[in-house]
Short mmCIF file of C-alpha atoms and ligand atoms in Angstrom, two decimals:
data_model
loop_
_atom_site.label_atom_id
_atom_site.label_comp_id
_atom_site.label_asym_id
_atom_site.label_seq_id
_atom_site.Cartn_x
_atom_site.Cartn_y
_atom_site.Cartn_z
CA LEU S 1 100.91 111.28 112.43
CA VAL S 2 102.15 112.66 115.75
CA GLN S 3 105.72 111.90 116.78
CA VAL S 4 107.18 113.32 119.98
CA ARG S 5 110.79 112.66 121.06
CA ARG S 6 112.46 113.59 124.36
CA LEU S 7 109.97 116.41 124.81
CA SER S 8 110.52 118.60 127.85
CA LYS S 9 108.80 121.74 129.13
CA THR S 10 110.00 123.95 131.95
CA TYR S 11 108.44 127.21 133.12
CA GLY S 12 110.48 129.87 134.85
CA GLU S 13 114.17 129.83 135.61
CA GLY S 14 116.61 129.10 138.39
CA GLU S 15 114.97 128.49 141.73
CA ALA S 16 111.51 129.27 140.35
CA ALA S 17 111.83 126.73 137.53
CA VAL S 18 108.98 124.23 137.28
CA THR S 19 109.58 121.23 134.99
CA VAL S 20 106.23 120.07 133.73
CA LEU S 21 107.12 117.58 130.97
CA ARG S 22 110.17 115.32 131.30
CA ALA S 23 111.73 113.92 128.10
CA LEU S 24 108.50 112.39 126.81
CA ASP S 25 108.36 109.99 123.85
CA LEU S 26 105.04 109.50 122.09
CA ASP S 27 103.79 108.16 118.73
CA ILE S 28 100.18 108.39 117.53
CA ASP S 29 99.10 106.78 114.25
CA ALA S 30 96.68 108.57 111.95
CA GLY S 31 93.07 107.65 112.60
CA ARG S 32 93.56 106.61 116.23
CA ILE S 33 91.50 107.88 119.18
CA VAL S 34 93.80 108.29 122.18
CA ALA S 35 92.77 109.17 125.74
CA LEU S 36 95.32 111.14 127.78
CA CYS S 37 94.73 110.72 131.51
CA GLY S 38 96.48 111.71 134.72
CA PRO S 39 96.17 113.63 137.97
CA SER S 40 95.43 117.34 138.13
CA GLY S 41 98.65 119.21 137.37
CA SER S 42 100.41 116.28 135.68
CA GLY S 43 100.99 118.12 132.38
CA LYS S 44 98.12 117.00 130.14
CA SER S 45 97.08 120.47 128.92
CA THR S 46 100.72 121.43 128.51
CA LEU S 47 101.39 118.42 126.29
CA LEU S 48 98.22 119.02 124.29
CA ASN S 49 99.12 122.68 123.73
CA ILE S 50 102.53 121.69 122.34
CA ILE S 51 100.98 119.10 120.01
CA GLY S 52 98.48 121.78 118.96
CA CYS S 53 101.26 124.27 118.14
CA LEU S 54 100.02 126.68 120.79
CA ASP S 55 103.19 126.37 122.81
CA ARG S 56 106.80 125.33 122.21
CA PRO S 57 108.78 122.71 124.12
CA THR S 58 111.86 123.70 126.09
CA SER S 59 113.71 120.83 124.40
CA GLY S 60 112.98 117.76 122.28
CA THR S 61 111.18 117.45 118.96
CA TYR S 62 107.61 117.26 117.69
CA HIS S 63 106.77 116.08 114.17
CA LEU S 64 103.27 116.39 112.73
CA ALA S 65 102.69 114.42 109.51
CA GLY S 66 106.46 114.20 109.10
CA GLN S 67 107.02 117.95 109.47
CA ASP S 68 109.23 119.28 112.26
CA MET S 69 106.89 121.75 113.96
CA SER S 70 109.59 123.32 116.15
CA ALA S 71 111.32 124.51 112.98
CA LEU S 72 108.31 126.60 111.96
CA ASP S 73 108.03 130.31 112.67
CA ARG S 74 104.89 131.76 114.25
CA THR S 75 103.15 132.42 110.94
CA ALA S 76 103.68 128.90 109.71
CA GLN S 77 102.50 127.51 113.02
CA ALA S 78 99.33 129.57 112.83
CA ALA S 79 98.71 128.31 109.29
CA ALA S 80 99.14 124.72 110.47
CA ARG S 81 96.63 125.28 113.24
CA LEU S 82 94.07 126.69 110.80
CA THR S 83 94.29 124.03 108.16
CA TYR S 84 95.09 120.93 110.14
CA LEU S 85 94.14 121.20 113.77
CA GLY S 86 90.98 121.53 115.80
CA PHE S 87 91.28 122.47 119.46
CA ILE S 88 88.72 122.23 122.24
CA PHE S 89 90.10 124.22 125.17
CA GLN S 90 89.66 123.32 128.84
CA SER S 91 88.25 126.83 129.38
CA PHE S 92 86.54 127.10 125.97
CA HIS S 93 87.95 130.51 124.87
CA LEU S 94 84.85 131.60 122.95
CA LEU S 95 84.72 135.15 121.61
CA PRO S 96 82.42 136.94 124.06
CA ASP S 97 80.91 139.59 121.80
CA ILE S 98 79.50 137.34 119.09
CA THR S 99 76.86 134.65 119.15
CA ALA S 100 77.37 130.91 119.43
CA LEU S 101 76.60 130.57 115.71
CA GLU S 102 79.12 133.28 114.79
CA ASN S 103 81.75 131.63 116.99
CA VAL S 104 81.27 128.34 115.16
CA MET S 105 81.35 130.03 111.72
CA LEU S 106 84.69 131.73 112.44
CA PRO S 107 87.16 128.95 111.44
CA LEU S 108 85.41 128.62 108.07
CA GLN S 109 85.84 132.34 107.43
CA TYR S 110 89.61 131.96 107.69
CA ALA S 111 89.35 129.12 105.17
CA GLY S 112 87.66 131.46 102.68
CA ILE S 113 84.37 129.61 102.57
CA PRO S 114 81.37 131.66 101.34
CA LEU S 115 78.83 132.97 103.83
CA ALA S 116 75.87 130.74 103.00
CA GLU S 117 77.94 127.59 103.31
CA ARG S 118 79.59 128.80 106.54
CA ARG S 119 76.21 129.40 108.09
CA ALA S 120 74.80 126.05 106.94
CA ARG S 121 77.76 124.05 108.21
CA ALA S 122 77.83 125.89 111.55
CA GLU S 123 74.09 125.39 112.07
CA SER S 124 74.44 121.71 111.24
CA MET S 125 77.28 121.25 113.74
CA LEU S 126 75.38 123.13 116.46
CA ALA S 127 72.38 120.88 115.84
CA ARG S 128 74.61 117.85 116.35
CA VAL S 129 75.54 119.15 119.83
CA GLU S 130 71.85 119.94 120.52
CA LEU S 131 72.23 123.73 120.65
CA THR S 132 69.89 124.82 117.83
CA ASP S 133 67.68 126.74 120.26
CA ARG S 134 70.64 128.63 121.76
CA MET S 135 72.68 129.47 118.67
CA HIS S 136 71.85 133.17 118.70
CA HIS S 137 72.89 133.55 122.35
CA ARG S 138 76.24 135.06 123.26
CA PRO S 139 78.57 133.10 125.56
CA ASN S 140 77.51 134.95 128.71
CA GLN S 141 73.94 133.87 128.00
CA LEU S 142 74.89 130.20 127.96
CA SER S 143 75.36 127.59 130.67
CA GLY S 144 78.76 126.00 131.31
CA GLY S 145 77.92 122.88 129.36
CA GLN S 146 76.40 124.90 126.51
CA LYS S 147 79.64 126.90 126.16
CA GLN S 148 81.57 123.67 126.11
CA ARG S 149 79.40 122.37 123.29
CA VAL S 150 79.93 125.56 121.27
CA ALA S 151 83.68 125.03 121.66
CA ILE S 152 83.25 121.44 120.43
CA ALA S 153 81.20 122.51 117.42
CA ARG S 154 83.75 125.21 116.53
CA ALA S 155 86.65 122.74 116.67
CA CYS S 156 84.87 120.20 114.45
CA VAL S 157 83.25 122.45 111.85
CA SER S 158 86.45 122.93 109.82
CA ARG S 159 86.94 119.15 109.51
CA PRO S 160 90.46 119.09 110.99
CA ARG S 161 92.86 116.17 110.48
CA LEU S 162 93.86 116.17 114.14
CA LEU S 163 91.41 117.06 116.91
CA LEU S 164 92.81 117.94 120.33
CA ALA S 165 90.18 117.94 123.06
CA ASP S 166 90.98 119.10 126.60
CA GLU S 167 88.33 117.53 128.85
CA PRO S 168 85.49 118.11 126.32
CA THR S 169 82.81 116.46 128.48
CA GLY S 170 83.90 117.95 131.81
CA ALA S 171 80.92 120.29 132.09
CA LEU S 172 78.33 117.90 130.64
CA ASP S 173 75.83 115.52 132.14
CA THR S 174 76.18 111.87 131.23
CA ARG S 175 73.65 111.84 128.42
CA THR S 176 74.91 115.02 126.73
CA GLY S 177 78.50 113.81 127.13
CA ARG S 178 77.56 110.58 125.39
CA ALA S 179 75.98 112.57 122.53
CA VAL S 180 79.28 114.45 122.12
CA LEU S 181 81.25 111.19 121.94
CA ASP S 182 78.78 109.91 119.34
CA LEU S 183 79.44 113.04 117.26
CA LEU S 184 83.21 112.58 117.50
CA GLU S 185 82.84 108.92 116.57
CA GLU S 186 80.75 109.82 113.50
CA ILE S 187 83.30 112.37 112.30
CA HIS S 188 86.06 109.87 113.01
CA ALA S 189 84.27 107.26 110.90
CA GLU S 190 83.60 109.74 108.08
CA GLU S 191 87.14 111.04 107.81
CA ALA S 192 89.57 108.86 109.81
CA LEU S 193 90.02 111.83 112.13
CA THR S 194 92.85 111.46 114.66
CA ILE S 195 91.74 112.45 118.16
CA VAL S 196 93.71 113.10 121.35
CA ILE S 197 91.29 113.58 124.23
CA VAL S 198 92.39 114.63 127.70
CA THR S 199 89.90 113.32 130.22
CA HIS S 200 89.35 112.56 133.90
CA ASP S 201 86.33 110.42 132.98
CA ASN S 202 87.11 106.71 132.91
CA SER S 203 84.14 105.99 130.65
CA VAL S 204 85.56 108.44 128.07
CA ALA S 205 88.98 106.77 128.38
CA ALA S 206 87.30 103.39 127.85
CA TRP S 207 85.57 104.74 124.73
CA ALA S 208 88.92 105.64 123.16
CA HIS S 209 91.03 103.11 121.21
CA GLN S 210 93.90 103.47 123.67
CA ARG S 211 94.75 105.13 126.94
CA ILE S 212 97.97 106.96 127.90
CA ASP S 213 98.61 107.92 131.52
CA LEU S 214 100.69 110.92 132.52
CA ARG S 215 102.14 111.42 135.99
CA ASP S 216 104.51 114.23 137.00
CA GLY S 217 105.26 114.96 133.35
CA ARG S 218 106.11 111.36 132.38
CA ILE S 219 104.17 108.71 130.48
CA VAL S 220 103.69 105.84 132.87
CA SER S 221 101.22 103.28 131.68
CA SER S 222 101.25 102.42 128.00
CA PRO S 223 103.25 100.11 125.64
CA PRO S 224 107.06 100.50 125.76
CA ASP S 225 107.29 103.01 122.88
CA ALA S 226 104.00 104.61 123.84
CA HIS S 227 103.02 103.72 120.30
CA VAL S 228 99.24 103.95 119.88
CA LEU B 1 67.88 127.45 156.41
CA VAL B 2 67.05 127.89 152.72
CA GLN B 3 63.41 128.35 151.76
CA VAL B 4 62.41 128.95 148.14
CA ARG B 5 58.77 129.49 147.10
CA ARG B 6 57.36 129.75 143.57
CA LEU B 7 60.74 130.90 142.32
CA SER B 8 60.89 131.84 138.64
CA LYS B 9 63.62 133.31 136.45
CA THR B 10 63.22 134.59 132.93
CA TYR B 11 65.88 136.24 130.78
CA GLY B 12 64.96 138.66 128.04
CA GLU B 13 61.52 139.87 127.04
CA GLY B 14 58.79 139.25 124.54
CA GLU B 15 59.75 136.84 121.80
CA ALA B 16 63.32 136.57 123.07
CA ALA B 17 62.23 135.62 126.59
CA VAL B 18 63.83 132.47 127.96
CA THR B 19 62.23 131.03 131.13
CA VAL B 20 64.92 129.15 133.00
CA LEU B 21 63.29 128.45 136.40
CA ARG B 22 59.57 127.70 136.68
CA ALA B 23 57.84 128.35 140.02
CA LEU B 24 60.26 126.21 142.07
CA ASP B 25 59.64 125.24 145.68
CA LEU B 26 62.61 124.10 147.78
CA ASP B 27 63.47 123.71 151.48
CA ILE B 28 66.94 122.88 152.80
CA ASP B 29 67.52 122.27 156.51
CA ALA B 30 70.64 123.62 158.20
CA GLY B 31 73.49 121.13 158.23
CA ARG B 32 72.32 119.14 155.20
CA ILE B 33 74.47 118.27 152.17
CA VAL B 34 72.30 118.44 149.07
CA ALA B 35 73.32 117.48 145.52
CA LEU B 36 71.63 119.40 142.71
CA CYS B 37 71.69 117.45 139.46
CA GLY B 38 70.25 117.82 135.97
CA PRO B 39 71.07 118.11 132.27
CA SER B 40 73.24 120.85 130.82
CA GLY B 41 71.13 124.00 130.58
CA SER B 42 68.48 122.89 133.08
CA GLY B 43 68.97 125.89 135.40
CA LYS B 44 71.31 124.59 138.13
CA SER B 45 73.79 127.50 138.06
CA THR B 46 70.90 129.97 137.79
CA LEU B 47 69.22 128.53 140.91
CA LEU B 48 72.53 128.46 142.79
CA ASN B 49 73.25 132.10 141.90
CA ILE B 50 69.86 133.18 143.28
CA ILE B 51 70.41 131.23 146.51
CA GLY B 52 73.87 132.83 146.69
CA CYS B 53 72.42 136.34 146.31
CA LEU B 54 74.34 136.89 143.08
CA ASP B 55 71.14 137.18 141.05
CA ARG B 56 67.50 137.99 141.68
CA PRO B 57 64.46 135.94 140.73
CA THR B 58 61.91 137.31 138.29
CA SER B 59 59.18 136.29 140.76
CA GLY B 60 58.76 134.21 143.92
CA THR B 61 60.55 134.44 147.24
CA TYR B 62 63.81 133.27 148.80
CA HIS B 63 64.38 133.23 152.56
CA LEU B 64 67.82 132.56 154.06
CA ALA B 65 67.79 131.89 157.81
CA GLY B 66 64.32 133.39 157.96
CA GLN B 67 65.31 136.60 156.20
CA ASP B 68 63.62 137.61 152.94
CA MET B 69 66.61 138.08 150.66
CA SER B 70 64.65 139.70 147.85
CA ALA B 71 63.83 142.56 150.20
CA LEU B 72 67.51 143.45 150.61
CA ASP B 73 69.22 146.17 148.63
CA ARG B 74 72.52 145.51 146.87
CA THR B 75 74.66 146.55 149.83
CA ALA B 76 72.83 144.29 152.24
CA GLN B 77 73.05 141.42 149.77
CA ALA B 78 76.80 141.92 149.45
CA ALA B 79 77.14 141.90 153.24
CA ALA B 80 75.17 138.65 153.44
CA ARG B 81 77.45 137.06 150.88
CA LEU B 82 80.56 138.08 152.83
CA THR B 83 79.48 136.94 156.25
CA TYR B 84 77.32 133.97 155.49
CA LEU B 85 77.99 132.46 152.09
CA GLY B 86 80.83 130.68 150.36
CA PHE B 87 80.63 130.24 146.59
CA ILE B 88 82.66 127.97 144.30
CA PHE B 89 81.98 129.14 140.75
CA GLN B 90 81.69 126.86 137.73
CA SER B 91 84.38 129.01 136.04
CA PHE B 92 86.32 129.79 139.25
CA HIS B 93 86.53 133.63 138.90
CA LEU B 94 89.95 133.96 140.53
CA LEU B 95 91.63 137.37 140.49
CA PRO B 96 94.26 137.00 137.75
CA ASP B 97 96.90 139.42 139.00
CA ILE B 98 97.47 137.97 142.45
CA THR B 99 98.76 134.61 143.61
CA ALA B 100 96.73 131.58 144.68
CA LEU B 101 97.61 132.36 148.30
CA GLU B 102 96.50 135.99 147.96
CA ASN B 103 93.26 134.88 146.31
CA VAL B 104 92.49 132.61 149.26
CA MET B 105 93.39 135.31 151.81
CA LEU B 106 91.00 137.82 150.25
CA PRO B 107 87.71 136.89 152.00
CA LEU B 108 89.43 137.13 155.38
CA GLN B 109 90.62 140.64 154.60
CA TYR B 110 87.02 141.78 154.17
CA ALA B 111 86.30 140.22 157.55
CA GLY B 112 88.98 142.40 159.15
CA ILE B 113 91.23 139.53 160.22
CA PRO B 114 94.90 140.47 160.84
CA LEU B 115 97.55 139.61 158.25
CA ALA B 116 99.38 136.83 160.09
CA GLU B 117 96.18 134.94 160.80
CA ARG B 118 94.91 135.45 157.21
CA ARG B 119 98.10 133.99 155.84
CA ALA B 120 98.12 131.04 158.23
CA ARG B 121 94.49 130.13 157.55
CA ALA B 122 94.91 130.48 153.77
CA GLU B 123 98.06 128.33 153.79
CA SER B 124 96.30 125.69 155.86
CA MET B 125 93.32 125.56 153.49
CA LEU B 126 95.59 125.37 150.42
CA ALA B 127 97.45 122.48 152.07
CA ARG B 128 94.14 120.68 152.52
CA VAL B 129 93.53 120.88 148.74
CA GLU B 130 97.16 119.77 148.11
CA LEU B 131 98.36 123.05 146.58
CA THR B 132 101.16 124.02 148.98
CA ASP B 133 103.76 123.83 146.21
CA ARG B 134 101.73 126.06 143.89
CA MET B 135 100.48 128.75 146.27
CA HIS B 136 102.74 131.47 144.96
CA HIS B 137 101.66 130.88 141.36
CA ARG B 138 99.16 133.19 139.68
CA PRO B 139 96.05 131.66 138.09
CA ASN B 140 97.50 131.64 134.56
CA GLN B 141 100.36 129.53 135.92
CA LEU B 142 98.00 126.86 137.21
CA SER B 143 96.28 123.90 135.62
CA GLY B 144 92.47 123.75 135.34
CA GLY B 145 92.13 121.50 138.35
CA GLN B 146 94.56 123.59 140.38
CA LYS B 147 92.47 126.73 139.71
CA GLN B 148 89.39 124.82 140.80
CA ARG B 149 91.07 123.89 144.06
CA VAL B 150 92.07 127.51 144.71
CA ALA B 151 88.41 128.45 144.24
CA ILE B 152 87.43 125.73 146.71
CA ALA B 153 89.97 126.90 149.30
CA ARG B 154 88.84 130.51 148.92
CA ALA B 155 85.18 129.59 149.45
CA CYS B 156 85.94 127.54 152.58
CA VAL B 157 88.55 129.72 154.32
CA SER B 158 86.00 132.17 155.76
CA ARG B 159 84.03 129.33 157.39
CA PRO B 160 80.70 130.18 155.74
CA ARG B 161 77.36 128.93 157.10
CA LEU B 162 76.14 128.01 153.61
CA LEU B 163 78.51 126.73 150.93
CA LEU B 164 77.32 126.78 147.32
CA ALA B 165 79.48 124.71 144.99
CA ASP B 166 78.94 124.71 141.22
CA GLU B 167 80.51 121.48 139.93
CA PRO B 168 83.54 121.73 142.30
CA THR B 169 85.13 118.46 141.12
CA GLY B 170 84.48 118.95 137.40
CA ALA B 171 88.12 119.55 136.51
CA LEU B 172 89.61 117.04 138.97
CA ASP B 173 90.79 113.45 138.63
CA THR B 174 89.02 110.89 140.80
CA ARG B 175 91.55 110.86 143.63
CA THR B 176 91.85 114.65 143.92
CA GLY B 177 88.06 114.96 143.70
CA ARG B 178 87.72 112.52 146.57
CA ALA B 179 90.21 114.58 148.63
CA VAL B 180 88.02 117.64 148.05
CA LEU B 181 84.91 115.81 149.23
CA ASP B 182 86.83 114.67 152.33
CA LEU B 183 87.69 118.31 153.06
CA LEU B 184 84.06 119.40 152.69
CA GLU B 185 82.98 116.52 154.92
CA GLU B 186 85.48 117.55 157.62
CA ILE B 187 84.33 121.16 157.59
CA HIS B 188 80.73 119.96 157.62
CA ALA B 189 81.46 117.81 160.67
CA GLU B 190 83.33 120.63 162.44
CA GLU B 191 80.65 123.27 161.91
CA ALA B 192 77.40 121.71 160.66
CA LEU B 193 78.02 123.53 157.38
CA THR B 194 75.09 123.46 154.94
CA ILE B 195 76.21 122.56 151.42
CA VAL B 196 74.43 122.75 148.08
CA ILE B 197 76.59 121.09 145.43
CA VAL B 198 75.74 121.15 141.73
CA THR B 199 77.25 118.10 140.08
CA HIS B 200 77.14 115.89 136.99
CA ASP B 201 79.07 113.21 138.88
CA ASN B 202 76.85 110.45 140.24
CA SER B 203 79.43 109.47 142.85
CA VAL B 204 79.35 113.02 144.21
CA ALA B 205 75.53 112.93 144.26
CA ALA B 206 75.73 109.62 146.13
CA TRP B 207 78.11 111.17 148.68
CA ALA B 208 75.55 113.87 149.52
CA HIS B 209 72.77 113.35 152.08
CA GLN B 210 70.11 113.94 149.44
CA ARG B 211 69.76 114.47 145.72
CA ILE B 212 67.50 116.95 143.91
CA ASP B 213 67.03 116.70 140.13
CA LEU B 214 66.29 119.69 137.93
CA ARG B 215 64.88 119.42 134.42
CA ASP B 216 63.80 122.38 132.26
CA GLY B 217 63.71 124.64 135.32
CA ARG B 218 61.55 122.33 137.47
CA ILE B 219 62.38 120.03 140.35
CA VAL B 220 61.45 116.55 139.22
CA SER B 221 62.74 113.82 141.47
CA SER B 222 62.65 114.45 145.19
CA PRO B 223 60.06 114.21 148.02
CA PRO B 224 56.75 116.07 147.46
CA ASP B 225 57.80 119.28 149.21
CA ALA B 226 61.38 118.94 148.01
CA HIS B 227 62.21 119.08 151.70
CA VAL B 228 65.78 117.88 152.31
N1 LIG I 1 71.77 135.98 130.29
C1 LIG I 1 71.06 134.97 129.74
N2 LIG I 1 70.18 135.23 128.74
C2 LIG I 1 69.46 134.22 128.19
N3 LIG I 1 69.51 132.94 128.57
C3 LIG I 1 70.37 132.63 129.57
C4 LIG I 1 71.19 133.62 130.20
N4 LIG I 1 71.95 133.00 131.14
C5 LIG I 1 71.62 131.69 131.11
N5 LIG I 1 70.67 131.45 130.15
C6 LIG I 1 70.05 130.17 129.83
O1 LIG I 1 69.57 129.64 131.05
C7 LIG I 1 69.59 128.21 130.97
C8 LIG I 1 70.11 127.64 132.28
O2 LIG I 1 71.42 128.05 132.47
P1 LIG I 1 72.29 127.47 133.70
O3 LIG I 1 73.64 128.08 133.59
O4 LIG I 1 71.55 127.67 134.97
O5 LIG I 1 72.32 125.91 133.36
P2 LIG I 1 73.06 124.71 134.11
O6 LIG I 1 72.03 123.76 134.59
O7 LIG I 1 73.99 125.27 135.14
O8 LIG I 1 73.86 124.03 132.94
P3 LIG I 1 75.34 123.36 132.90
O9 LIG I 1 75.20 122.02 133.52
O10 LIG I 1 75.59 123.30 131.42
O11 LIG I 1 76.29 124.27 133.63
C9 LIG I 1 70.45 127.83 129.78
O12 LIG I 1 69.62 127.21 128.80
C10 LIG I 1 71.02 129.15 129.29
O13 LIG I 1 71.07 129.20 127.87
N1 LIG I 2 103.01 129.57 133.20
C1 LIG I 2 103.30 128.63 134.13
N2 LIG I 2 104.28 128.86 135.04
C2 LIG I 2 104.57 127.93 135.97
N3 LIG I 2 103.97 126.73 136.08
C3 LIG I 2 102.97 126.45 135.21
C4 LIG I 2 102.59 127.39 134.20
N4 LIG I 2 101.57 126.84 133.50
C5 LIG I 2 101.33 125.62 134.03
N5 LIG I 2 102.17 125.40 135.07
C6 LIG I 2 102.23 124.19 135.90
O1 LIG I 2 102.33 123.09 135.00
C7 LIG I 2 101.74 121.94 135.58
C8 LIG I 2 100.93 121.21 134.53
O2 LIG I 2 99.87 122.00 134.10
P1 LIG I 2 98.79 121.43 133.12
O3 LIG I 2 97.82 122.54 132.87
O4 LIG I 2 99.42 120.82 131.92
O5 LIG I 2 98.14 120.27 134.00
P2 LIG I 2 96.92 119.29 133.67
O6 LIG I 2 97.43 117.90 133.67
O7 LIG I 2 96.21 119.77 132.45
O8 LIG I 2 96.00 119.49 134.94
P3 LIG I 2 94.38 119.54 135.10
O9 LIG I 2 93.91 118.15 135.04
O10 LIG I 2 94.24 120.14 136.48
O11 LIG I 2 93.83 120.42 134.02
C9 LIG I 2 100.92 122.41 136.77
O12 LIG I 2 101.49 121.93 137.96
C10 LIG I 2 100.99 123.93 136.69
O13 LIG I 2 101.07 124.52 137.98
MG1 LIG I 3 94.36 120.69 132.14
MG1 LIG I 4 76.07 125.39 135.24
#
């Protein structure tokens, strides 16, 4: 499903250039749950953003379901994100002026789903992350872990084919984090969802099917082709 | 050092009222390291903000070093925060248009410290959180864990008497998180710094002198007077 070849990413130029990803190769089969681990600053979010079509590599190729994503223009990339991808951001990126429920309903609006069904599906997803009693709060009326769960619900509600999760349990206590993993596992079982989950938590990495380690922009500890 | 009596906090009014803290009692001796734990949404950040003079209780009292903080006006509260308190926010709150180094220098500027010394102390603190090679980056050029470390350096550089840390290792890998705890332990040893650290990480709670558990706005698992 995901095929990355000789992927590199450099910020800045000349003396100020910072190379963050270094000619990475990576293959992820459909339906796999892959944990992406590594030290702070090693390039995990950068790699996830490129896979999620939120950023472009400096060089190398990225194919999603056989399609060369670097060949797409911005409009086509945005369409791919809407129909195919779900993204849970490390800093959540909720819309501040609408409620948790309205935030979760938003991806379904772009998909043209009628109001009653949008509301029902969003309420159901918020119940699954245990936020029913906070769904009419706006983000600044929510705790850190509550905002994280809204971001999780929003990413899952549109039933994506590929879910990209950047440290989705980072702000959660153990029990709530486990409830989130249970939710992801249920959706995975229902739909053979492919999941790439960046995490610092070894128990989350152990929960995944396979673990990939990143260090200084290189994959260091997985099978020779990094085929998972 | 910290004395909280019958502290309550309620947001909203009437039907929309949400009671987040419920008549809490808490005593923290100077020089102690206290871990504050509890489920997502239990009131940890709210309690920390009140202790840090960033918010006011709905009822009850809070004394810091014998002084009734609820009796202070906004200006006096701001002065207390500058001279006495260091705060590491759950969402960092770095100034986006200046570099990491400039962010860390900022508290010293308010203290009237000359430029050369501000720079030297900020560079030293950034080195202790392993960010020397990123100190001229702005926050949007930093990873999640790098931003967290800038927030940590900024809170420590002014040598506060009371450090309030809201999940300071949440975005960090195990090794970097351990380096942060080592830094806090060194400063604590140098100056008998009092630390209240909100955390979901049991190894961080174990590192502290004492652990307090919060559940639905009440302290549930510590000695009868919650005296630590
Ligand atoms: N402005 C507000 N209006 C209404 N409710 C609020 C407001 N701010 C916070 N809350 C509620 O207060 C409760 C406690 O929030 P707090 O941020 O203290 O939790 P927390 O223990 O820090 O959680 P986490 O571990 O998720 O960070 C939450 O249930 C939240 O929804
Ligand atoms: N716009 C930018 N300009 C320069 N360097 C950048 C920029 N954005 C990110 N970086 C650098 O890229 C590196 C990788 O960042 P990335 O966010 O991918 O790390 P990460 O593995 O997700 O870290 P964390 O675990 O701390 O979230 C970091 O060292 C960061 O300083
Ligand atoms: Mg990251
Ligand atoms: Mg919190």
